[in-house]
Amino acid sequence: MSLPLLAVASLLTVTICYSGKCWLSPFGDCRKCRGMGHALKTDRKGHLKRGRDCRRCKATGKRIRVGRWIYNRAARTYRAGTR
């Protein structure tokens, strides 16, 4: 197998796997709060306590994946153009 053919095959495999992941699980953990929905703070004694709500995910702890966002945008544009 030649090198360019191997590169194309591996890129195609990665693309298909990511598309499947976006289809099965469209939401992933928020990168800022790591899926918790809030920050962690420590008090003066060093004990952990809940901090402020995450503004990026609005305290849900989830975000939409980039691939799913692109698919939703394309589907919305297609539906608006065919009416």
PDB file of C-alpha atoms in Angstrom:
ATOM      1  CA  MET A   1       0.000   0.000   0.000  1.00  0.00           C
ATOM      2  CA  SER A   2       1.440   3.355  -1.000  1.00  0.00           C
ATOM      3  CA  LEU A   3       1.850   6.195   1.478  1.00  0.00           C
ATOM      4  CA  PRO A   4      -0.742   8.599  -0.076  1.00  0.00           C
ATOM      5  CA  LEU A   5      -3.328   5.814  -0.188  1.00  0.00           C
ATOM      6  CA  LEU A   6      -2.652   4.976   3.461  1.00  0.00           C
ATOM      7  CA  ALA A   7      -3.014   8.655   4.427  1.00  0.00           C
ATOM      8  CA  VAL A   8      -6.345   8.968   2.599  1.00  0.00           C
ATOM      9  CA  ALA A   9      -7.622   5.758   4.171  1.00  0.00           C
ATOM     10  CA  SER A  10      -6.674   6.883   7.674  1.00  0.00           C
ATOM     11  CA  LEU A  11      -8.281  10.330   7.197  1.00  0.00           C
ATOM     12  CA  LEU A  12     -11.435   8.680   5.897  1.00  0.00           C
ATOM     13  CA  THR A  13     -11.524   6.368   8.919  1.00  0.00           C
ATOM     14  CA  VAL A  14     -11.103   9.255  11.357  1.00  0.00           C
ATOM     15  CA  THR A  15     -13.829  11.260   9.606  1.00  0.00           C
ATOM     16  CA  ILE A  16     -16.293   8.365   9.667  1.00  0.00           C
ATOM     17  CA  CYS A  17     -15.572   7.660  13.339  1.00  0.00           C
ATOM     18  CA  TYR A  18     -16.070  11.326  14.319  1.00  0.00           C
ATOM     19  CA  SER A  19     -19.295  11.508  12.305  1.00  0.00           C
ATOM     20  CA  GLY A  20     -20.565   8.436  14.134  1.00  0.00           C
ATOM     21  CA  LYS A  21     -19.642   9.946  17.488  1.00  0.00           C
ATOM     22  CA  CYS A  22     -21.477  13.184  16.626  1.00  0.00           C
ATOM     23  CA  TRP A  23     -24.530  11.186  15.557  1.00  0.00           C
ATOM     24  CA  LEU A  24     -24.625   8.945  18.636  1.00  0.00           C
ATOM     25  CA  SER A  25     -23.602  11.561  21.208  1.00  0.00           C
ATOM     26  CA  PRO A  26     -24.168  15.111  19.940  1.00  0.00           C
ATOM     27  CA  PHE A  27     -23.221  16.720  23.261  1.00  0.00           C
ATOM     28  CA  GLY A  28     -19.838  16.569  24.964  1.00  0.00           C
ATOM     29  CA  ASP A  29     -18.513  17.884  28.252  1.00  0.00           C
ATOM     30  CA  CYS A  30     -17.865  21.602  28.507  1.00  0.00           C
ATOM     31  CA  ARG A  31     -14.158  22.317  28.143  1.00  0.00           C
ATOM     32  CA  LYS A  32     -14.132  25.159  30.642  1.00  0.00           C
ATOM     33  CA  CYS A  33     -15.814  23.463  33.613  1.00  0.00           C
ATOM     34  CA  ARG A  34     -14.995  19.884  32.513  1.00  0.00           C
ATOM     35  CA  GLY A  35     -18.677  18.874  32.602  1.00  0.00           C
ATOM     36  CA  MET A  36     -19.389  19.959  36.175  1.00  0.00           C
ATOM     37  CA  GLY A  37     -21.356  23.103  35.345  1.00  0.00           C
ATOM     38  CA  HIS A  38     -19.499  25.202  37.884  1.00  0.00           C
ATOM     39  CA  ALA A  39     -16.024  26.032  39.100  1.00  0.00           C
ATOM     40  CA  LEU A  40     -14.474  24.676  42.295  1.00  0.00           C
ATOM     41  CA  LYS A  41     -13.168  27.020  44.955  1.00  0.00           C
ATOM     42  CA  THR A  42     -11.420  26.429  48.235  1.00  0.00           C
ATOM     43  CA  ASP A  43     -12.182  28.142  51.486  1.00  0.00           C
ATOM     44  CA  ARG A  44      -9.537  29.319  53.928  1.00  0.00           C
ATOM     45  CA  LYS A  45      -9.266  25.867  55.485  1.00  0.00           C
ATOM     46  CA  GLY A  46      -8.559  24.309  52.088  1.00  0.00           C
ATOM     47  CA  HIS A  47     -11.893  22.517  51.727  1.00  0.00           C
ATOM     48  CA  LEU A  48     -13.436  22.438  48.279  1.00  0.00           C
ATOM     49  CA  LYS A  49     -16.721  24.201  47.745  1.00  0.00           C
ATOM     50  CA  ARG A  50     -18.896  25.079  44.799  1.00  0.00           C
ATOM     51  CA  GLY A  51     -17.916  28.183  42.864  1.00  0.00           C
ATOM     52  CA  ARG A  52     -19.742  30.267  40.292  1.00  0.00           C
ATOM     53  CA  ASP A  53     -21.845  28.748  37.510  1.00  0.00           C
ATOM     54  CA  CYS A  54     -20.077  28.261  34.193  1.00  0.00           C
ATOM     55  CA  ARG A  55     -20.990  31.005  31.728  1.00  0.00           C
ATOM     56  CA  ARG A  56     -19.947  29.034  28.638  1.00  0.00           C
ATOM     57  CA  CYS A  57     -22.385  26.136  29.128  1.00  0.00           C
ATOM     58  CA  LYS A  58     -24.880  28.034  31.328  1.00  0.00           C
ATOM     59  CA  ALA A  59     -24.325  25.561  34.195  1.00  0.00           C
ATOM     60  CA  THR A  60     -25.435  22.484  32.209  1.00  0.00           C
ATOM     61  CA  GLY A  61     -21.958  21.001  31.881  1.00  0.00           C
ATOM     62  CA  LYS A  62     -22.604  20.095  28.235  1.00  0.00           C
ATOM     63  CA  ARG A  63     -21.748  21.676  24.892  1.00  0.00           C
ATOM     64  CA  ILE A  64     -22.652  20.764  21.329  1.00  0.00           C
ATOM     65  CA  ARG A  65     -19.876  19.114  19.336  1.00  0.00           C
ATOM     66  CA  VAL A  66     -18.416  21.005  16.366  1.00  0.00           C
ATOM     67  CA  GLY A  67     -19.414  18.332  13.857  1.00  0.00           C
ATOM     68  CA  ARG A  68     -22.999  18.288  15.104  1.00  0.00           C
ATOM     69  CA  TRP A  69     -23.134  22.104  15.021  1.00  0.00           C
ATOM     70  CA  ILE A  70     -22.020  22.060  11.365  1.00  0.00           C
ATOM     71  CA  TYR A  71     -24.600  19.366  10.533  1.00  0.00           C
ATOM     72  CA  ASN A  72     -27.399  21.301  12.268  1.00  0.00           C
ATOM     73  CA  ARG A  73     -26.472  24.498  10.422  1.00  0.00           C
ATOM     74  CA  ALA A  74     -26.369  22.724   7.029  1.00  0.00           C
ATOM     75  CA  ALA A  75     -29.700  20.959   7.672  1.00  0.00           C
ATOM     76  CA  ARG A  76     -31.346  24.238   8.724  1.00  0.00           C
ATOM     77  CA  THR A  77     -30.064  25.980   5.576  1.00  0.00           C
ATOM     78  CA  TYR A  78     -31.262  23.109   3.384  1.00  0.00           C
ATOM     79  CA  ARG A  79     -34.730  23.122   4.956  1.00  0.00           C
ATOM     80  CA  ALA A  80     -35.031  26.898   4.573  1.00  0.00           C
ATOM     81  CA  GLY A  81     -34.034  26.697   0.909  1.00  0.00           C
ATOM     82  CA  THR A  82     -36.448  23.927  -0.061  1.00  0.00           C
ATOM     83  CA  ARG A  83     -39.616  25.532   1.291  1.00  0.00           C
TER      84      ARG A  83
END
